[in-house]
Amino acid sequence: GATGEETSKEVERVLKPFLQRKITTVKNIAMEGVKISRVYPKSLRIFGGMQGAISFIEKSEPYTDAKITLATSDDEKFEAKVGEISQNDFIPRLWAGRRVDYLLGQIQKNGERKEWVDEIISLSKKFTFITPYTAFLAAPRAVLRPRVIQPSDPKLIIDAPGAVRVVAELPWGEQIVAKKNAKTGFWEARFLVPQNVKDGEYQCNLIITDKNGAQWQQKQKFVIDTKPPEIKADIKPKKIHPGEVAILKVYAPQDTRTILAKTPDGKTIELHYDSKLAASTAKWSIPDIPAGKYKIRFVATDFAGNQTETESEIEIVK
């Protein structure tokens, strides 16, 4: 057989030409007269002289002589004509595969959502490829709700259609037989969080049994969260007249579920997230109340049910 030195030289001979090639990153893709979306992969890195594939959705069908332009991280541009659509009939399946990979990544990071699972199943059936959700289509699947829980309210709610028995194995060794709620149709498992368990993401194993006695195991992630969200509130303008409109603004972390403002006239206003401002906002029409300084109380609740409050002052002048 070959010696270690001979093997090393052979590996170097094969790989060195590739490693010495320039790496190019595609940072933008555009098509003449057509809006595109859902581009996969988000960033394509390839060695010079090698091929790569980017797939995306077009809002309308382009002309065959329309130009498609790629821009790289080195400020280089490459152009080509679209060509006949019939010559590229493999692309929809390529895009579907990339879309499924993206959705599976989102589920791995954020937990299952029904719309993501439904789309994965729909695409895999249409283009006939296997995914974790279609390899065993007969298996009863489960969705864990809520994904974020509070130790003071330790209950897992499990949506497992078709199941006759659900057992939850928790990461600290406890095993619980879930009970089905006749009103909601969901399975519920109550438990106690040990004192030594810290905040963070954990994984439980669900053992699901169907009416025929078949069993499946499925892992689901959940988050233990005991810390209330830290928020910062602001009101603009600080001085205002009755009949005018004040802008209420709250900066809060991503795991904040709701933010409510309690105004001096007894109203409760819900704030909604504004991506442009990177904050949750609402408008308050100033009522005809006596002039003076008032405090507005803001209450924020996260997905685990933790709450925090803060106040901000506004002065009404006449």
Short mmCIF file of C-alpha atoms in Angstrom, two decimals:
data_model
loop_
_atom_site.label_atom_id
_atom_site.label_comp_id
_atom_site.label_asym_id
_atom_site.label_seq_id
_atom_site.Cartn_x
_atom_site.Cartn_y
_atom_site.Cartn_z
CA GLY A 1 0.00 0.00 0.00
CA ALA A 2 0.90 3.65 -0.28
CA THR A 3 2.97 5.26 2.48
CA GLY A 4 1.70 8.21 4.50
CA GLU A 5 3.98 10.56 2.57
CA GLU A 6 2.74 9.24 -0.79
CA THR A 7 -0.89 9.65 0.31
CA SER A 8 -0.20 13.19 1.51
CA LYS A 9 1.37 14.15 -1.83
CA GLU A 10 -1.55 12.66 -3.77
CA VAL A 11 -4.09 14.59 -1.65
CA GLU A 12 -2.07 17.77 -2.17
CA ARG A 13 -1.91 17.13 -5.94
CA VAL A 14 -5.69 16.76 -6.18
CA LEU A 15 -6.82 19.49 -3.76
CA LYS A 16 -4.19 22.21 -4.23
CA PRO A 17 -5.49 23.47 -7.60
CA PHE A 18 -8.95 23.94 -6.07
CA LEU A 19 -7.73 25.61 -2.88
CA GLN A 20 -5.63 28.10 -4.84
CA ARG A 21 -8.60 29.26 -6.88
CA LYS A 22 -10.25 32.54 -6.01
CA ILE A 23 -13.42 32.27 -3.89
CA THR A 24 -16.37 34.28 -5.21
CA THR A 25 -19.45 35.18 -3.17
CA VAL A 26 -22.66 36.12 -4.99
CA LYS A 27 -24.25 38.95 -3.00
CA ASN A 28 -27.08 40.03 -5.29
CA ILE A 29 -29.16 38.68 -8.16
CA ALA A 30 -31.51 40.68 -10.38
CA MET A 31 -33.59 40.04 -13.49
CA GLU A 32 -34.54 42.61 -16.08
CA GLY A 33 -38.18 43.70 -15.66
CA VAL A 34 -39.00 40.99 -13.12
CA LYS A 35 -39.18 41.04 -9.32
CA ILE A 36 -37.64 37.99 -7.66
CA SER A 37 -37.93 36.62 -4.12
CA ARG A 38 -37.10 33.63 -1.91
CA VAL A 39 -33.57 33.26 -3.22
CA TYR A 40 -31.73 30.10 -2.11
CA PRO A 41 -29.05 29.85 -0.99
CA LYS A 42 -29.00 33.32 0.59
CA SER A 43 -25.28 33.58 -0.08
CA LEU A 44 -23.45 31.41 -2.63
CA ARG A 45 -19.67 30.92 -2.23
CA ILE A 46 -17.87 29.08 -5.04
CA PHE A 47 -14.28 28.56 -6.20
CA GLY A 48 -13.26 30.08 -9.50
CA GLY A 49 -13.93 27.82 -12.47
CA MET A 50 -16.52 25.75 -10.60
CA GLN A 51 -20.29 25.69 -10.98
CA GLY A 52 -22.92 26.77 -8.47
CA ALA A 53 -26.71 26.98 -8.48
CA ILE A 54 -29.03 29.70 -7.21
CA SER A 55 -32.80 29.28 -7.35
CA PHE A 56 -35.56 31.84 -6.77
CA ILE A 57 -39.20 32.70 -7.47
CA GLU A 58 -40.21 35.15 -10.21
CA LYS A 59 -43.28 37.35 -9.74
CA SER A 60 -43.97 37.18 -13.49
CA GLU A 61 -42.56 35.21 -16.42
CA PRO A 62 -39.58 37.00 -18.02
CA TYR A 63 -38.92 37.42 -21.74
CA THR A 64 -36.54 34.83 -23.18
CA ASP A 65 -34.04 37.56 -24.06
CA ALA A 66 -34.28 39.25 -20.64
CA LYS A 67 -30.97 39.60 -18.82
CA ILE A 68 -30.18 38.13 -15.45
CA THR A 69 -27.36 39.83 -13.53
CA LEU A 70 -25.21 38.49 -10.69
CA ALA A 71 -23.18 40.84 -8.49
CA THR A 72 -20.30 39.48 -6.41
CA SER A 73 -18.60 40.62 -3.22
CA ASP A 74 -15.68 41.81 -5.40
CA ASP A 75 -18.03 44.22 -7.24
CA GLU A 76 -17.90 42.09 -10.37
CA LYS A 77 -21.00 41.61 -12.51
CA PHE A 78 -21.98 38.71 -14.72
CA GLU A 79 -24.86 38.77 -17.21
CA ALA A 80 -26.69 36.10 -19.19
CA LYS A 81 -29.96 35.71 -21.07
CA VAL A 82 -32.80 33.81 -19.41
CA GLY A 83 -33.47 31.51 -22.37
CA GLU A 84 -36.48 29.29 -23.02
CA ILE A 85 -38.37 28.31 -19.88
CA SER A 86 -38.94 24.80 -21.25
CA GLN A 87 -35.17 24.29 -21.30
CA ASN A 88 -35.02 24.93 -17.55
CA ASP A 89 -37.83 22.67 -16.32
CA PHE A 90 -35.54 21.16 -13.67
CA ILE A 91 -35.38 24.49 -11.80
CA PRO A 92 -38.76 24.29 -9.94
CA ARG A 93 -37.69 21.02 -8.29
CA LEU A 94 -34.28 22.49 -7.47
CA TRP A 95 -35.93 25.52 -5.86
CA ALA A 96 -38.39 23.33 -3.93
CA GLY A 97 -35.52 21.33 -2.46
CA ARG A 98 -33.72 24.50 -1.38
CA ARG A 99 -36.94 25.91 0.09
CA VAL A 100 -37.50 22.74 2.13
CA ASP A 101 -33.90 22.87 3.40
CA TYR A 102 -34.48 26.48 4.48
CA LEU A 103 -37.75 25.62 6.29
CA LEU A 104 -36.13 22.65 8.05
CA GLY A 105 -33.38 25.00 9.24
CA GLN A 106 -35.99 27.43 10.60
CA ILE A 107 -37.75 24.58 12.43
CA GLN A 108 -34.45 23.41 13.90
CA LYS A 109 -33.75 26.93 15.15
CA ASN A 110 -37.22 28.16 16.18
CA GLY A 111 -39.36 25.04 16.63
CA GLU A 112 -42.22 23.72 14.52
CA ARG A 113 -44.91 25.91 13.00
CA LYS A 114 -47.91 24.39 11.28
CA GLU A 115 -47.55 26.51 8.14
CA TRP A 116 -43.89 25.48 7.73
CA VAL A 117 -44.68 21.77 8.14
CA ASP A 118 -47.64 22.02 5.74
CA GLU A 119 -45.47 23.69 3.09
CA ILE A 120 -42.73 21.06 3.47
CA ILE A 121 -45.25 18.24 3.02
CA SER A 122 -46.91 19.98 0.05
CA LEU A 123 -43.61 20.57 -1.78
CA SER A 124 -42.27 17.09 -1.07
CA LYS A 125 -45.45 15.49 -2.42
CA LYS A 126 -45.48 17.68 -5.53
CA PHE A 127 -41.82 17.08 -6.40
CA THR A 128 -41.56 13.57 -4.91
CA PHE A 129 -38.64 13.81 -2.53
CA ILE A 130 -38.27 12.55 1.02
CA THR A 131 -38.15 14.83 4.08
CA PRO A 132 -38.38 14.16 7.83
CA TYR A 133 -42.09 14.93 7.49
CA THR A 134 -42.86 12.68 4.54
CA ALA A 135 -40.69 9.64 5.12
CA PHE A 136 -43.44 8.29 7.41
CA LEU A 137 -46.60 10.11 6.38
CA ALA A 138 -48.76 7.71 8.42
CA ALA A 139 -47.05 8.65 11.67
CA PRO A 140 -49.03 10.92 14.01
CA ARG A 141 -46.99 14.10 14.36
CA ALA A 142 -46.90 16.36 17.37
CA VAL A 143 -46.47 20.09 17.83
CA LEU A 144 -45.30 21.38 21.19
CA ARG A 145 -47.10 24.41 22.61
CA PRO A 146 -45.92 26.65 24.10
CA ARG A 147 -42.29 26.41 23.02
CA VAL A 148 -41.30 28.83 25.78
CA ILE A 149 -42.45 27.98 29.30
CA GLN A 150 -42.15 29.40 32.79
CA PRO A 151 -41.19 27.18 35.74
CA SER A 152 -44.10 28.65 37.72
CA ASP A 153 -46.53 27.28 35.11
CA PRO A 154 -44.85 24.05 33.97
CA LYS A 155 -47.25 22.59 31.44
CA LEU A 156 -46.54 21.25 27.97
CA ILE A 157 -49.44 21.33 25.53
CA ILE A 158 -49.02 18.76 22.76
CA ASP A 159 -51.00 18.79 19.52
CA ALA A 160 -50.83 15.18 18.31
CA PRO A 161 -53.76 14.33 15.99
CA GLY A 162 -54.50 10.62 15.76
CA ALA A 163 -52.64 9.70 18.95
CA VAL A 164 -54.22 7.57 21.70
CA ARG A 165 -51.31 7.94 24.13
CA VAL A 166 -48.52 10.48 24.49
CA VAL A 167 -45.59 10.18 26.87
CA ALA A 168 -43.13 13.05 27.40
CA GLU A 169 -39.56 12.23 28.45
CA LEU A 170 -37.97 15.34 29.95
CA PRO A 171 -34.23 16.08 29.73
CA TRP A 172 -33.68 15.69 33.49
CA GLY A 173 -34.97 12.08 33.43
CA GLU A 174 -38.63 12.53 34.34
CA GLN A 175 -41.24 10.67 32.28
CA ILE A 176 -44.85 11.92 32.20
CA VAL A 177 -47.95 10.38 30.64
CA ALA A 178 -49.87 13.27 29.06
CA LYS A 179 -53.62 13.61 29.54
CA LYS A 180 -55.96 14.57 26.71
CA ASN A 181 -58.07 17.69 27.25
CA ALA A 182 -61.55 16.78 26.02
CA LYS A 183 -62.43 20.41 25.25
CA THR A 184 -59.33 21.40 23.28
CA GLY A 185 -58.31 17.99 21.91
CA PHE A 186 -54.71 18.70 22.99
CA TRP A 187 -52.57 16.51 25.23
CA GLU A 188 -51.29 18.18 28.42
CA ALA A 189 -48.31 17.22 30.57
CA ARG A 190 -47.66 19.04 33.84
CA PHE A 191 -44.28 18.79 35.54
CA LEU A 192 -41.96 20.49 38.01
CA VAL A 193 -38.74 22.14 36.89
CA PRO A 194 -35.85 21.11 39.18
CA GLN A 195 -34.21 24.01 41.03
CA ASN A 196 -30.82 23.35 39.43
CA VAL A 197 -32.19 23.70 35.87
CA LYS A 198 -31.10 27.02 34.37
CA ASP A 199 -32.81 29.18 31.76
CA GLY A 200 -32.18 27.97 28.23
CA GLU A 201 -33.25 25.66 25.42
CA TYR A 202 -33.98 22.02 26.19
CA GLN A 203 -35.20 19.00 24.25
CA CYS A 204 -37.85 16.48 25.27
CA ASN A 205 -38.67 13.16 23.64
CA LEU A 206 -42.33 12.49 22.81
CA ILE A 207 -43.45 8.87 22.48
CA ILE A 208 -46.66 8.81 20.44
CA THR A 209 -48.92 5.76 20.15
CA ASP A 210 -51.68 5.48 17.54
CA LYS A 211 -54.92 3.45 17.66
CA ASN A 212 -53.23 0.46 16.01
CA GLY A 213 -50.58 0.29 18.72
CA ALA A 214 -47.77 1.61 16.52
CA GLN A 215 -45.31 3.93 18.25
CA TRP A 216 -43.21 6.82 17.03
CA GLN A 217 -40.70 8.96 18.83
CA GLN A 218 -40.26 12.62 18.11
CA LYS A 219 -37.95 15.19 19.67
CA GLN A 220 -39.22 18.69 20.39
CA LYS A 221 -37.42 21.73 21.73
CA PHE A 222 -38.70 24.06 24.42
CA VAL A 223 -37.25 27.02 26.29
CA ILE A 224 -37.32 27.65 30.03
CA ASP A 225 -37.46 31.37 30.65
CA THR A 226 -37.71 33.02 34.08
CA LYS A 227 -36.48 36.49 33.16
CA PRO A 228 -39.00 39.22 32.28
CA PRO A 229 -38.26 41.29 29.17
CA GLU A 230 -36.25 44.48 29.64
CA ILE A 231 -38.06 47.38 27.99
CA LYS A 232 -37.51 51.08 27.38
CA ALA A 233 -40.48 53.39 26.75
CA ASP A 234 -40.68 56.78 25.06
CA ILE A 235 -43.48 59.23 24.24
CA LYS A 236 -43.37 61.90 21.54
CA PRO A 237 -44.00 64.76 21.96
CA LYS A 238 -43.42 65.25 25.66
CA LYS A 239 -45.81 68.23 25.75
CA ILE A 240 -49.11 68.02 23.91
CA HIS A 241 -52.58 69.60 23.63
CA PRO A 242 -55.96 67.84 23.83
CA GLY A 243 -57.06 66.65 20.39
CA GLU A 244 -53.50 65.99 19.24
CA VAL A 245 -51.94 62.56 18.81
CA ALA A 246 -49.03 61.20 20.84
CA ILE A 247 -46.77 58.42 19.58
CA LEU A 248 -46.08 55.71 22.15
CA LYS A 249 -42.90 53.75 21.51
CA VAL A 250 -41.36 50.79 23.37
CA TYR A 251 -38.07 49.03 22.69
CA ALA A 252 -38.24 45.38 23.76
CA PRO A 253 -36.41 42.07 23.10
CA GLN A 254 -37.56 39.64 20.41
CA ASP A 255 -39.20 37.22 22.84
CA THR A 256 -41.76 39.85 23.87
CA ARG A 257 -45.28 38.71 22.96
CA THR A 258 -47.47 41.71 23.90
CA ILE A 259 -46.97 45.29 25.01
CA LEU A 260 -49.90 47.24 26.49
CA ALA A 261 -50.09 50.91 27.42
CA LYS A 262 -52.36 52.04 30.28
CA THR A 263 -53.29 55.69 29.62
CA PRO A 264 -54.57 58.29 32.15
CA ASP A 265 -58.08 58.24 30.63
CA GLY A 266 -58.47 54.55 31.55
CA LYS A 267 -57.77 53.09 28.12
CA THR A 268 -55.58 50.08 27.34
CA ILE A 269 -53.75 50.36 24.01
CA GLU A 270 -51.83 47.51 22.39
CA LEU A 271 -48.54 48.40 20.72
CA HIS A 272 -47.47 46.67 17.50
CA TYR A 273 -43.97 46.11 16.15
CA ASP A 274 -42.69 48.49 13.47
CA SER A 275 -39.70 47.01 11.64
CA LYS A 276 -38.59 50.41 10.31
CA LEU A 277 -38.29 51.82 13.84
CA ALA A 278 -37.19 48.52 15.40
CA ALA A 279 -39.71 49.24 18.15
CA SER A 280 -43.36 48.63 19.06
CA THR A 281 -45.58 51.68 18.57
CA ALA A 282 -49.14 52.95 19.00
CA LYS A 283 -51.01 56.24 18.75
CA TRP A 284 -52.94 57.89 21.60
CA SER A 285 -55.41 60.66 20.85
CA ILE A 286 -55.21 63.09 23.74
CA PRO A 287 -58.62 63.43 25.45
CA ASP A 288 -60.02 66.61 26.98
CA ILE A 289 -58.66 66.11 30.49
CA PRO A 290 -57.21 68.70 32.88
CA ALA A 291 -53.78 70.09 32.09
CA GLY A 292 -50.89 68.57 33.97
CA LYS A 293 -48.26 65.87 33.99
CA TYR A 294 -49.41 62.28 33.57
CA LYS A 295 -47.70 58.93 33.58
CA ILE A 296 -48.42 56.18 31.05
CA ARG A 297 -47.76 52.66 32.29
CA PHE A 298 -46.38 50.10 29.84
CA VAL A 299 -46.75 46.36 30.53
CA ALA A 300 -44.73 43.85 28.48
CA THR A 301 -45.31 40.08 28.50
CA ASP A 302 -42.98 37.52 26.92
CA PHE A 303 -43.84 34.11 25.47
CA ALA A 304 -43.20 32.41 28.82
CA GLY A 305 -45.68 34.70 30.58
CA ASN A 306 -43.05 36.80 32.39
CA GLN A 307 -44.14 40.41 32.82
CA THR A 308 -42.37 43.70 33.37
CA GLU A 309 -43.60 47.28 33.70
CA THR A 310 -42.22 50.74 33.14
CA GLU A 311 -43.59 54.28 33.03
CA SER A 312 -43.07 57.34 30.89
CA GLU A 313 -44.30 60.87 31.51
CA ILE A 314 -46.29 63.19 29.26
CA GLU A 315 -47.48 66.74 29.94
CA ILE A 316 -50.87 67.95 28.68
CA VAL A 317 -51.06 71.71 28.20
CA LYS A 318 -53.95 74.01 27.31
#
